[in-house]
PDB file of C-alpha atoms and ligand atoms in Angstrom:
ATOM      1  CA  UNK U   1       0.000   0.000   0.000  1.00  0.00           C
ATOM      2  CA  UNK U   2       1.695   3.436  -0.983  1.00  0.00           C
ATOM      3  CA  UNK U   3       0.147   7.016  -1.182  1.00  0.00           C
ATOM      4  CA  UNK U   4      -3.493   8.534  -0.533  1.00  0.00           C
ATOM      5  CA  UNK U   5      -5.999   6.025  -1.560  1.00  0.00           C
ATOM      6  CA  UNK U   6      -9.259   7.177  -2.772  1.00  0.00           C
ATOM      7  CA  UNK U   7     -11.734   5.042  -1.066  1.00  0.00           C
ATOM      8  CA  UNK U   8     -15.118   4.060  -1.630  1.00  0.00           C
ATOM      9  CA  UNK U   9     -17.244   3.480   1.052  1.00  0.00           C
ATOM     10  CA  UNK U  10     -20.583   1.636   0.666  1.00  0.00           C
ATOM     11  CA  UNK U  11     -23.234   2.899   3.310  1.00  0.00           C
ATOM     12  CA  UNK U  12     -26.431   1.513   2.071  1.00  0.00           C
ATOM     13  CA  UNK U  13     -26.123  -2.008   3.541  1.00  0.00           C
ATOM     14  CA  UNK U  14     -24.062  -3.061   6.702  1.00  0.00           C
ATOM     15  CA  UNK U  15     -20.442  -4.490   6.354  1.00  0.00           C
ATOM     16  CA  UNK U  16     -19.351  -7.252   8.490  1.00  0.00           C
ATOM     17  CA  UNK U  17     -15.885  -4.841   9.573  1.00  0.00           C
ATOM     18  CA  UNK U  18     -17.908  -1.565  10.078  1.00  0.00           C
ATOM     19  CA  UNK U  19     -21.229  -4.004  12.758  1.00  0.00           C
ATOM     20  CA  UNK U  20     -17.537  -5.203  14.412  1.00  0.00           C
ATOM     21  CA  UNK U  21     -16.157  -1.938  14.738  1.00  0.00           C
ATOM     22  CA  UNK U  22     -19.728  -1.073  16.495  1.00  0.00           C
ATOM     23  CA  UNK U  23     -19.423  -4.088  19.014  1.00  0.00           C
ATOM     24  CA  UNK U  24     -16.201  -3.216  19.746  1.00  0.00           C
ATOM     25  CA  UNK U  25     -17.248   0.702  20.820  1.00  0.00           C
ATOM     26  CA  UNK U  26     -15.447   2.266  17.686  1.00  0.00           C
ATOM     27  CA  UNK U  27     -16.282   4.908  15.576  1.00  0.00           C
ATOM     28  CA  UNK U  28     -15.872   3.977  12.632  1.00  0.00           C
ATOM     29  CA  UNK U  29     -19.410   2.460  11.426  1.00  0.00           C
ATOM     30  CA  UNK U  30     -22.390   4.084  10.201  1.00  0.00           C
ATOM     31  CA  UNK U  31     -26.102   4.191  10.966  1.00  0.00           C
ATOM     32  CA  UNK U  32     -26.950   0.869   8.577  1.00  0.00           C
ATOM     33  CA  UNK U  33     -24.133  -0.694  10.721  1.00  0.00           C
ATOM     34  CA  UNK U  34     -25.290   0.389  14.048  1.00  0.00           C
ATOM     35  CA  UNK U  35     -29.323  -0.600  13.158  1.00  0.00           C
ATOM     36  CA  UNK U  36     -27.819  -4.276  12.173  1.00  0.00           C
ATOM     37  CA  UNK U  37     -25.621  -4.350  15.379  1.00  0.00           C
ATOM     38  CA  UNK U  38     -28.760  -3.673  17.161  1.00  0.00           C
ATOM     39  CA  UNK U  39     -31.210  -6.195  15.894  1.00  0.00           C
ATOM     40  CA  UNK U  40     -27.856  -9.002  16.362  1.00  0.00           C
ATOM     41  CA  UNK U  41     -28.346  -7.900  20.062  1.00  0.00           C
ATOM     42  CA  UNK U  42     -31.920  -8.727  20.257  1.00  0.00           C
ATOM     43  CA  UNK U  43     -31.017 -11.779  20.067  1.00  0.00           C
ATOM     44  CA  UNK U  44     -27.715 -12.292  22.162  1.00  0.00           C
ATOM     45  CA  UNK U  45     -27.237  -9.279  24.125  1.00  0.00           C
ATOM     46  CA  UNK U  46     -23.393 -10.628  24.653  1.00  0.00           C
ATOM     47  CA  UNK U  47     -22.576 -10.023  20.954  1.00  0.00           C
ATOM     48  CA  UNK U  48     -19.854  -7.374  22.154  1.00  0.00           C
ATOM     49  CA  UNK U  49     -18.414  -9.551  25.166  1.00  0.00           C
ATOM     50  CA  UNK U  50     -18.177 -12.064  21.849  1.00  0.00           C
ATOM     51  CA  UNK U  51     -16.505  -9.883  19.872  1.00  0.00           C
ATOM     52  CA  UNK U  52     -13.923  -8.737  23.054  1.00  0.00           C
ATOM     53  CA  UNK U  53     -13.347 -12.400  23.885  1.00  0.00           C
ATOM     54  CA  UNK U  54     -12.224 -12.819  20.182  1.00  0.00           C
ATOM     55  CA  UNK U  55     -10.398 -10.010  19.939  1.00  0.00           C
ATOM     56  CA  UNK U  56      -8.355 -11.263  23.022  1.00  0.00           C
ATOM     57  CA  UNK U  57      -7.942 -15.023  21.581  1.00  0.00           C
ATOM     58  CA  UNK U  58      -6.228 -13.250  18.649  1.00  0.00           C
ATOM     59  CA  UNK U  59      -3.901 -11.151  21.172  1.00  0.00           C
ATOM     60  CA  UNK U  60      -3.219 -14.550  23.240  1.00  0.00           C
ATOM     61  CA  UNK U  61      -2.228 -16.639  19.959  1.00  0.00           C
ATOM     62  CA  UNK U  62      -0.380 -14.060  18.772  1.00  0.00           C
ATOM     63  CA  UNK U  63       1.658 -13.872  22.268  1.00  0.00           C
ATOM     64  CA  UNK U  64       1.858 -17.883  22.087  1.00  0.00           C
ATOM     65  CA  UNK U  65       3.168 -17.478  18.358  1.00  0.00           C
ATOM     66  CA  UNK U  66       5.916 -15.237  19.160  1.00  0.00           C
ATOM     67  CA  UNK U  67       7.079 -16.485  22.118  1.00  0.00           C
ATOM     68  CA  UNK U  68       7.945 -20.257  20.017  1.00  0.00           C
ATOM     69  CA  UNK U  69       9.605 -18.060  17.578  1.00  0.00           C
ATOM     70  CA  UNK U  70       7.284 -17.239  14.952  1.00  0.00           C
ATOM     71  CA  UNK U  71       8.371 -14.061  13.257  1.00  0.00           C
ATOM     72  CA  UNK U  72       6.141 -13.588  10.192  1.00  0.00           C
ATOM     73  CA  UNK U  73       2.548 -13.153   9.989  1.00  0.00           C
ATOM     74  CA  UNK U  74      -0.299 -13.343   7.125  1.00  0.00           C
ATOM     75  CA  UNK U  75      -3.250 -11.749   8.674  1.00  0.00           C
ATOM     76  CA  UNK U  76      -6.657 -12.295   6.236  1.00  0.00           C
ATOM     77  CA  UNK U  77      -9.709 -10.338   7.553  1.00  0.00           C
ATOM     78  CA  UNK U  78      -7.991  -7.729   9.207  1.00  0.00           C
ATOM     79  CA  UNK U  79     -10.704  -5.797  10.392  1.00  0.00           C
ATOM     80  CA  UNK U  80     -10.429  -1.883  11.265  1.00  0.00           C
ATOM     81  CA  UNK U  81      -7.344  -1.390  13.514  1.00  0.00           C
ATOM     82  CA  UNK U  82      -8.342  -1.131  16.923  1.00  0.00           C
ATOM     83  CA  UNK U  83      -5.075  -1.059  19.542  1.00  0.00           C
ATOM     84  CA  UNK U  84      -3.347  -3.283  19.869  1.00  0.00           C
ATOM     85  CA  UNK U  85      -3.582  -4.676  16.347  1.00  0.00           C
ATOM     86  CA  UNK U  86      -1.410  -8.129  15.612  1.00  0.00           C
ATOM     87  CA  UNK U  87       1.893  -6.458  14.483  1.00  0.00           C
ATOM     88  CA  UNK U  88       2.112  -4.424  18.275  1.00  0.00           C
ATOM     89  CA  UNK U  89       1.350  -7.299  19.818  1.00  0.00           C
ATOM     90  CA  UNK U  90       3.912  -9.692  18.269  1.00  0.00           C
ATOM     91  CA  UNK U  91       6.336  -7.054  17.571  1.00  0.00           C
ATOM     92  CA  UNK U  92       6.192  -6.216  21.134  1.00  0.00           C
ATOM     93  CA  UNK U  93       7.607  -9.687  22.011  1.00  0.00           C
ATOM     94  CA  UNK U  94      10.027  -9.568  18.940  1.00  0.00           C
ATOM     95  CA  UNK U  95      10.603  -6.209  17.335  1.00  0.00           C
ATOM     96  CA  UNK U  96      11.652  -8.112  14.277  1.00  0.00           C
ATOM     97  CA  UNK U  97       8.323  -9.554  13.550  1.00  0.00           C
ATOM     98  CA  UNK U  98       6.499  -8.985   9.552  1.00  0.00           C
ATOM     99  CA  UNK U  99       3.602  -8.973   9.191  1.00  0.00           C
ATOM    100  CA  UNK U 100       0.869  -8.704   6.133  1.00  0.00           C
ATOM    101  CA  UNK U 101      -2.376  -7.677   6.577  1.00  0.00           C
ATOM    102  CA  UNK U 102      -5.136  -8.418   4.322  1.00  0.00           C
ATOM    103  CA  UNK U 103      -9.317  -7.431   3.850  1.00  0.00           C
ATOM    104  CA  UNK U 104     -11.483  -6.984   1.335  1.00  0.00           C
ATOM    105  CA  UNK U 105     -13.244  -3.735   2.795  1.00  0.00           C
ATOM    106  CA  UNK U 106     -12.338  -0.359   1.708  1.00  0.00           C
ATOM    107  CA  UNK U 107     -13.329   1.265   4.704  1.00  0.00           C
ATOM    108  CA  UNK U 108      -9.913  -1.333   6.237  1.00  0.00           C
ATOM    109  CA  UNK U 109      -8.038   0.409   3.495  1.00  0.00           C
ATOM    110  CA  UNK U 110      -9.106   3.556   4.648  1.00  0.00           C
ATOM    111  CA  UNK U 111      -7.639   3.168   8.119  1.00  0.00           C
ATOM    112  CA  UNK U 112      -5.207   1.037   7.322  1.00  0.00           C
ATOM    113  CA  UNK U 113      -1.874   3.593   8.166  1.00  0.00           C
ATOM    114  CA  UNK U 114      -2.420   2.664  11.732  1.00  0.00           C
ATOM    115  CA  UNK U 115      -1.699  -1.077  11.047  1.00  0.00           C
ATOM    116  CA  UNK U 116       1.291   0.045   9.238  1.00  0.00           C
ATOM    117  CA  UNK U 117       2.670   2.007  11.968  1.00  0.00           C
ATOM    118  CA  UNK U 118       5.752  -0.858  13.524  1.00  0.00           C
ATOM    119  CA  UNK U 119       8.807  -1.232  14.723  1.00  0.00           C
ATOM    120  CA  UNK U 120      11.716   0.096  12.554  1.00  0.00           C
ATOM    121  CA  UNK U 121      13.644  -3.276  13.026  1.00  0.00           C
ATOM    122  CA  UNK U 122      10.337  -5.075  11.598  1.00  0.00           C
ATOM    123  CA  UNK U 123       8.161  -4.398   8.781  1.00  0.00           C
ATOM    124  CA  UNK U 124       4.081  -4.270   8.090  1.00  0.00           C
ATOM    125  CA  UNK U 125       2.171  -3.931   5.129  1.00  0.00           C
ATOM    126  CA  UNK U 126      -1.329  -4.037   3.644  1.00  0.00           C
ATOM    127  CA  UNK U 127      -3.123  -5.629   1.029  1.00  0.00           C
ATOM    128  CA  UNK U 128      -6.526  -4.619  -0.059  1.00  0.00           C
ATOM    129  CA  UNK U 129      -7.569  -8.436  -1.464  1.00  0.00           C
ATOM    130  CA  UNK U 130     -10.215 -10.919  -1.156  1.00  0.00           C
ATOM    131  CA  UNK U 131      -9.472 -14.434   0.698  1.00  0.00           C
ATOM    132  CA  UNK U 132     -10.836 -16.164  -1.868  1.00  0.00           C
ATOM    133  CA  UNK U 133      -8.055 -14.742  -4.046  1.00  0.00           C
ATOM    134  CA  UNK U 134      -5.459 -16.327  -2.180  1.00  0.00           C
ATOM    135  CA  UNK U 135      -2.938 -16.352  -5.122  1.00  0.00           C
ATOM    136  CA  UNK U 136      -3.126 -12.555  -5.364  1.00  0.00           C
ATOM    137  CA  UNK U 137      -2.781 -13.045  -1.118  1.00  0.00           C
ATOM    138  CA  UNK U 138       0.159 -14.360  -1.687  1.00  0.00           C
ATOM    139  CA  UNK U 139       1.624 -12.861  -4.701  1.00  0.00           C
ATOM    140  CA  UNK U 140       1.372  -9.392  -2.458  1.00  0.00           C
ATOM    141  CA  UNK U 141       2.625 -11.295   0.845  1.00  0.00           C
ATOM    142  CA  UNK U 142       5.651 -12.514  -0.950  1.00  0.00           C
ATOM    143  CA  UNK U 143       6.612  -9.025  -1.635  1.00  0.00           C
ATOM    144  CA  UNK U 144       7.493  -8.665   2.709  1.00  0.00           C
ATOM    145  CA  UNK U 145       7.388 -12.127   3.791  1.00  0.00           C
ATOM    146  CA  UNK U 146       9.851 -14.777   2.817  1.00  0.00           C
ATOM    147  CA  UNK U 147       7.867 -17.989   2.150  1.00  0.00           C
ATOM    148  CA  UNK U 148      10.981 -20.127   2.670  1.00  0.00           C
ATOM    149  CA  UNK U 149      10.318 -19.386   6.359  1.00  0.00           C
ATOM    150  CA  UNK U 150       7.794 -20.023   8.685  1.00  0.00           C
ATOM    151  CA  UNK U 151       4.415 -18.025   8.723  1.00  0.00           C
ATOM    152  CA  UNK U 152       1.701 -17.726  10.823  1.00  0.00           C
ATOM    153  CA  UNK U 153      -1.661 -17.815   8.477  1.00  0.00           C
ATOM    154  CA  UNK U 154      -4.137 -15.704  10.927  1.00  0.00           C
ATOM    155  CA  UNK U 155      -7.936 -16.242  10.095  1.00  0.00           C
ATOM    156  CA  UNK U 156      -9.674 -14.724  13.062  1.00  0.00           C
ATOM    157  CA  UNK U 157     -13.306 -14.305  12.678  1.00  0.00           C
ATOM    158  CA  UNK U 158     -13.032 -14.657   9.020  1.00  0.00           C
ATOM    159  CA  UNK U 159     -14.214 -17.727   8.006  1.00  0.00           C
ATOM    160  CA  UNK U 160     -17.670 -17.370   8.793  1.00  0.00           C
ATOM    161  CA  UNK U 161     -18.629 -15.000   6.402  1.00  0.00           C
ATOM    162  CA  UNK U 162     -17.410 -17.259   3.726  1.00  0.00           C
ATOM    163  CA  UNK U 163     -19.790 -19.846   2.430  1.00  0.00           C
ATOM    164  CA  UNK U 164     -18.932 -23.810   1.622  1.00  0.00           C
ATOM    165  CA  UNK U 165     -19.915 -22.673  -1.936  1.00  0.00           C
ATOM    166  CA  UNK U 166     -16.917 -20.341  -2.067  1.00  0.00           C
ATOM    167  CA  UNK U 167     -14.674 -23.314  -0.876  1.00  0.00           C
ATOM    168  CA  UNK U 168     -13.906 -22.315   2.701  1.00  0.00           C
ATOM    169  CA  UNK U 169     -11.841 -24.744   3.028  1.00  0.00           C
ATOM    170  CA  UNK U 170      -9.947 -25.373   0.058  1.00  0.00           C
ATOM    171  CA  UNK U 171      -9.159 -21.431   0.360  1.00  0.00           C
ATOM    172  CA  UNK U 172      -7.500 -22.429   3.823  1.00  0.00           C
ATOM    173  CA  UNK U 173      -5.816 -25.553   2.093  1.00  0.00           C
ATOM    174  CA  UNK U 174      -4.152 -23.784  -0.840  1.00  0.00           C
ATOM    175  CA  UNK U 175      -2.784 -20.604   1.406  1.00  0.00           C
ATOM    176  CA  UNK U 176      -1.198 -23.287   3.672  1.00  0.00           C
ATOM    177  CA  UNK U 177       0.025 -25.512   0.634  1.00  0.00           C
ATOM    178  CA  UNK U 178       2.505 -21.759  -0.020  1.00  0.00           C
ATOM    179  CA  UNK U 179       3.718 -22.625   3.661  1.00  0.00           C
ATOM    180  CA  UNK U 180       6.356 -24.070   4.600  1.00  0.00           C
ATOM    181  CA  UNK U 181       6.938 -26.608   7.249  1.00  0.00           C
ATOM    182  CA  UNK U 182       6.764 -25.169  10.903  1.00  0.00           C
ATOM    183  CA  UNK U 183       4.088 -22.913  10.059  1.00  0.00           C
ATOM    184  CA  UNK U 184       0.864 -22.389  11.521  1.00  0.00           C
ATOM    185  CA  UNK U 185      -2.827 -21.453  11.158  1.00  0.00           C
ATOM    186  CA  UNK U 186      -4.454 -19.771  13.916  1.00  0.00           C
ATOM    187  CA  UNK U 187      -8.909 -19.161  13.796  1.00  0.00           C
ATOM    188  CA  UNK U 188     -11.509 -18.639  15.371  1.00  0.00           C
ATOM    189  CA  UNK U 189     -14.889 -18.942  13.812  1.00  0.00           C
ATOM    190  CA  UNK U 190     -18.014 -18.529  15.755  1.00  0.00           C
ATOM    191  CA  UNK U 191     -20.965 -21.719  15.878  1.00  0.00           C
ATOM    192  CA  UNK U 192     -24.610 -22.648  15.712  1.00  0.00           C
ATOM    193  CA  UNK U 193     -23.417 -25.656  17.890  1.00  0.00           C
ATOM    194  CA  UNK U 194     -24.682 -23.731  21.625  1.00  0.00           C
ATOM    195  CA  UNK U 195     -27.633 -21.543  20.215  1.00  0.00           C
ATOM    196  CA  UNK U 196     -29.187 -22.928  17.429  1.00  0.00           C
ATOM    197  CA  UNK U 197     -32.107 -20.793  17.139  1.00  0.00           C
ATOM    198  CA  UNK U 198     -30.600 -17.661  18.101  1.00  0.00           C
ATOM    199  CA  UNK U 199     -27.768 -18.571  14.918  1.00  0.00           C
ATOM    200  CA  UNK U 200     -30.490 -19.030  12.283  1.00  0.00           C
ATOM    201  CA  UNK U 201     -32.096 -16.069  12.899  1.00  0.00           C
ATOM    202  CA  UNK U 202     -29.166 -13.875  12.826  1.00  0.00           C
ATOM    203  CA  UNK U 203     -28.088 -15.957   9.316  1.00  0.00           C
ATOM    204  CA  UNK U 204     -31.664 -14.952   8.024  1.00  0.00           C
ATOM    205  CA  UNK U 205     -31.441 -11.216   8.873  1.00  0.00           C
ATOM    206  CA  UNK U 206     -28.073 -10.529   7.984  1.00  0.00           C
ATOM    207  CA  UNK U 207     -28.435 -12.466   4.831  1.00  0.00           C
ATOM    208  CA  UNK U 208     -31.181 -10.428   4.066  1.00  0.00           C
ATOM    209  CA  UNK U 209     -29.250  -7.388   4.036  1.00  0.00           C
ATOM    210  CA  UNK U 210     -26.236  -8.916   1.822  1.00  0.00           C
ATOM    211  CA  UNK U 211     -24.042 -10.185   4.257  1.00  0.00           C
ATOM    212  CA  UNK U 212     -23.133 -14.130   4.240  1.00  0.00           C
ATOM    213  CA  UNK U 213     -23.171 -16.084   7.780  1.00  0.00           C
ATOM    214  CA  UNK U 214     -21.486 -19.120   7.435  1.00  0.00           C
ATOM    215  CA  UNK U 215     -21.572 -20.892  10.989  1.00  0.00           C
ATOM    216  CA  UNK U 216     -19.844 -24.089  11.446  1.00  0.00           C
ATOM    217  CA  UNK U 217     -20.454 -27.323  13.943  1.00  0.00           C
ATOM    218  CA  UNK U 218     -17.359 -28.119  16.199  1.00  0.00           C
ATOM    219  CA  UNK U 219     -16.316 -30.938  13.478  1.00  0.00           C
ATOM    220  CA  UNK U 220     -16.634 -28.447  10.586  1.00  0.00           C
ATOM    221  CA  UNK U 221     -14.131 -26.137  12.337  1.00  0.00           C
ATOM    222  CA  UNK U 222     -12.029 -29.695  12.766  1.00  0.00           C
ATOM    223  CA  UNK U 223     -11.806 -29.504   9.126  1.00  0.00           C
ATOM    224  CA  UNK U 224     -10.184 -26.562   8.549  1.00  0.00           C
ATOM    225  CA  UNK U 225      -7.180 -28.360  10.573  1.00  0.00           C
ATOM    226  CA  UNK U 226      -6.640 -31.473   8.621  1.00  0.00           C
ATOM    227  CA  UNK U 227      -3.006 -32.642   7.909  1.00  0.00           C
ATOM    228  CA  UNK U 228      -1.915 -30.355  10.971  1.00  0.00           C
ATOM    229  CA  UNK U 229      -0.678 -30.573  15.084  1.00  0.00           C
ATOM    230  CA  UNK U 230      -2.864 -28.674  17.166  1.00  0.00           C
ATOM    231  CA  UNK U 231      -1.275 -26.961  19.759  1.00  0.00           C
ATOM    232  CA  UNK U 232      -2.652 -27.710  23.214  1.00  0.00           C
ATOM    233  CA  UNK U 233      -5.160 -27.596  24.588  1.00  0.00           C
ATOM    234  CA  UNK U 234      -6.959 -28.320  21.083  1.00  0.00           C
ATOM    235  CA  UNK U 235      -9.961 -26.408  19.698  1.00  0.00           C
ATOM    236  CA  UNK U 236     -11.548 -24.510  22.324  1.00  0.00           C
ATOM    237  CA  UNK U 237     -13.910 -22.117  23.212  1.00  0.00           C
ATOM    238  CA  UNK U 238     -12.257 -18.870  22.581  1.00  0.00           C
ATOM    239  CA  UNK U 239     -11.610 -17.661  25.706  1.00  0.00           C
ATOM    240  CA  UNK U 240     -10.295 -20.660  27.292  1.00  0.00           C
ATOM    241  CA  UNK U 241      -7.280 -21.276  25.089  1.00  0.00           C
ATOM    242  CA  UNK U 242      -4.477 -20.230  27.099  1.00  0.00           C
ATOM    243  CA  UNK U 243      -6.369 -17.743  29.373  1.00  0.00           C
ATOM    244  CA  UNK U 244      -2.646 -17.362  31.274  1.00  0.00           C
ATOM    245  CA  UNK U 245      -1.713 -15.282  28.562  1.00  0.00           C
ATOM    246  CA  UNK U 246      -3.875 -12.084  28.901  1.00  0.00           C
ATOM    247  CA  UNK U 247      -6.423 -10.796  30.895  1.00  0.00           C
ATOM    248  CA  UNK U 248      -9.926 -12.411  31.242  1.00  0.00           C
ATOM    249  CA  UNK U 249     -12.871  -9.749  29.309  1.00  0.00           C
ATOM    250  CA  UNK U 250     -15.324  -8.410  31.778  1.00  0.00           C
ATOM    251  CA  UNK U 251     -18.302 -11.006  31.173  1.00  0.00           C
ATOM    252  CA  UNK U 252     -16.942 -13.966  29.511  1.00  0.00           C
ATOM    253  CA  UNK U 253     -18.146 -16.623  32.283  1.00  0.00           C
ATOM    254  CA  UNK U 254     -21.592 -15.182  32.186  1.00  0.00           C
ATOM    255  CA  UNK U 255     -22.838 -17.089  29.322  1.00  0.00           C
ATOM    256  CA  UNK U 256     -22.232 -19.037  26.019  1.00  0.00           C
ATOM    257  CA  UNK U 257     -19.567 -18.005  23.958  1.00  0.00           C
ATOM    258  CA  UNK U 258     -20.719 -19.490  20.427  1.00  0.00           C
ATOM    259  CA  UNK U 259     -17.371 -20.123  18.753  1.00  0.00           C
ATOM    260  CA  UNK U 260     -14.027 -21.994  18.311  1.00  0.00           C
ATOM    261  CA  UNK U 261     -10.537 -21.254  18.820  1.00  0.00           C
ATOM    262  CA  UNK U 262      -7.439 -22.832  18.137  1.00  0.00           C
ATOM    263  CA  UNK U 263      -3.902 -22.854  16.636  1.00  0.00           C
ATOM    264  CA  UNK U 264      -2.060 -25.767  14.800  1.00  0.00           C
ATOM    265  CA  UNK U 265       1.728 -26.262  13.495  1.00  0.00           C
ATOM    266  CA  UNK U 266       2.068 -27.493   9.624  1.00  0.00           C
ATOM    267  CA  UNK U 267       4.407 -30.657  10.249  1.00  0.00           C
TER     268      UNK U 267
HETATM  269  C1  LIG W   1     -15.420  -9.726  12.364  1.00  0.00           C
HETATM  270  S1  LIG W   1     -14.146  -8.909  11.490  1.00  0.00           S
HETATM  271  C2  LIG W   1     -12.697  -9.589  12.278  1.00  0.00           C
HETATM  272  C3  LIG W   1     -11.539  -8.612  12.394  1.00  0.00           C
HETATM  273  C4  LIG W   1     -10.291  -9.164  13.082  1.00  0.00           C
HETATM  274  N1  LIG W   1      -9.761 -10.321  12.386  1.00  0.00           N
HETATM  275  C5  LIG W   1     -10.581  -9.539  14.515  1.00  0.00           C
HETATM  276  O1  LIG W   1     -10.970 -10.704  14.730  1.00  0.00           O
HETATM  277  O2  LIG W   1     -10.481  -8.711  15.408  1.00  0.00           O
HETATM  278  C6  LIG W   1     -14.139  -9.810   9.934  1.00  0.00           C
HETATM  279  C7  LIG W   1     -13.295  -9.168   8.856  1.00  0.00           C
HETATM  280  O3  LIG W   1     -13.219 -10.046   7.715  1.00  0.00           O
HETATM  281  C8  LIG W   1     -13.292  -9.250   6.551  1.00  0.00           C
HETATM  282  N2  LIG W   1     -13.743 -10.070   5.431  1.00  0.00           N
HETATM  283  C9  LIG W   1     -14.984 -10.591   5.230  1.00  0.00           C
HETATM  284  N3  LIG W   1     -15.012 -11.263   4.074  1.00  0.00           N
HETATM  285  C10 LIG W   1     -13.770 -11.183   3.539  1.00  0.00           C
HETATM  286  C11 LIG W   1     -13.170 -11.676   2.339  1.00  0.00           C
HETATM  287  N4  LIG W   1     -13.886 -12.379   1.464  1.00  0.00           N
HETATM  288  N5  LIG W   1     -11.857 -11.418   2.111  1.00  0.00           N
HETATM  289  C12 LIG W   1     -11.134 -10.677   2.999  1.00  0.00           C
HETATM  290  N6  LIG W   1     -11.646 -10.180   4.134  1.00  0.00           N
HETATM  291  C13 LIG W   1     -12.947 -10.420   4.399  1.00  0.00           C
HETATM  292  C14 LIG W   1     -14.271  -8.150   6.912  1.00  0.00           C
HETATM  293  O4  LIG W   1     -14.142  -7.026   6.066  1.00  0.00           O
HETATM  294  C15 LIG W   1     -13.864  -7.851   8.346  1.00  0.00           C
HETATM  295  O5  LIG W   1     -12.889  -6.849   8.423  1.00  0.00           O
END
């Protein structure tokens, strides 16, 4: 990404970046976002805690990542930056660290010189691309990264909003086919496997209004890890993979948290 970017920003329907941004207490979102943020707390009021609890399993992995050495990242489905984004977090444990961000929303090109603010001794960078592009992913990430060495692929809340139809998992399976041994792929993906009911409905309104909502059982997430070691303790529930390595979000324990986390090495 170089220069001023003219940037168009569609505001008739919600985007899935701009409703996050909204959980999250951000500003950048606008009214459709906000009214479809709204109706998604009719029915689960905890859709923010969900969204801080995931937001924290990406800081935690990150921290895990680092500290065994990881030093490269491939971040699809960025989101807006909202502190600390991935690079401060594993450039904090090793100033060195690359990292590549990637989404498909303008309004995360619009923002995106705050992800590209690092450390001098490490390097980020952004690509505006589409994950199920993942040759132009990686034509792009090859420009910062070296694919000779390890990479961490970083799918966090991604995966969801992309259907079986557009091959959600052979998109994971080719991006970690340009990895090299001793990578890894970190997700989280949120389920219909706790609240069935409460899932369909939000599937039906926010397909309504253009946006995809791919949930996934506990075995579907599985898939997305086949041929790979997960790292322990396994696939979780977000906020219980390695809770020693951040601090708990206010809420967590007070209810479901419909998703799945985990992190696995490419032997
Ligand atoms: C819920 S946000 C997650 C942001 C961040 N990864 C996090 O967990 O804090 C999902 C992001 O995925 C992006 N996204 C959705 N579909 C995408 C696609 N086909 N290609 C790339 N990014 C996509 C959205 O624009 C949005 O920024």
């Amino acid at each position: 990404m170089t220069g001023q970017q003219h940037v168009e920003i569609d505001t008739s329907r919600p985007h899935p970046a701009r409703m996050y941004d909204w959980y999250l207490g951000g500003k950048d979102n606008y009214p459709v976002d906000e009214e479809m943020g709204r109706q998604m707390l009719t029915l689960d009021p905890r859709v923010p805690v969900m969204a801080r609890v995931n937001r924290a399993f990406m800081h935690r992995a990150t921290r895990w990542l680092a500290q065994h050495g990881v030093r490269q990242f491939l971040d699809i489905g960025t989101g807006i930056p909202t502190e600390p984004n991935l690079h401060q977090v594993a450039q904090e444990i090793a100033p060195d660290a690359r990292i590549v961000y990637c989404d498909n929303d303008p309004i995360v090109l619009a923002h995106a010189a705050a992800l590209l603010r690092g450390t001098p001794e490490g390097a980020t960078e952004y690509l505006q691309s589409d994950v199920r592009d993942p040759d132009a992913i990686l034509e792009g990430a090859r420009k910062i990264l070296d694919l000779g060495e390890p990479v961490a692929l970083s799918l966090i809340a991604l995966l969801h909003f992309i259907s079986d139809e557009d091959g959600a998992h052979e998109l994971v399976r080719r991006l970690l086919a340009a990895l090299p041994s001793g990578s890894y792929l970190m997700v989280t993906h949120a389920t219909n496997d706790f609240t069935p009911e409460e899932a369909a409905s939000a599937t039906e309104k926010l397909k309504a209004a253009g946006v995809t909502l791919a949930l996934r059982s506990r075995e579907e997430f599985a898939r997305f890890f086949d041929g790979l070691e997960l790292v322990e303790p396994g696939i979780e529930v977000p906020h219980q993979w390695h809770p020693e390595l951040g601090e708990p979000v206010p809420g967590q324990d007070d209810g479901v948290i419909p998703g799945y986390g985990a992190v696995a090495r490419k032997p």
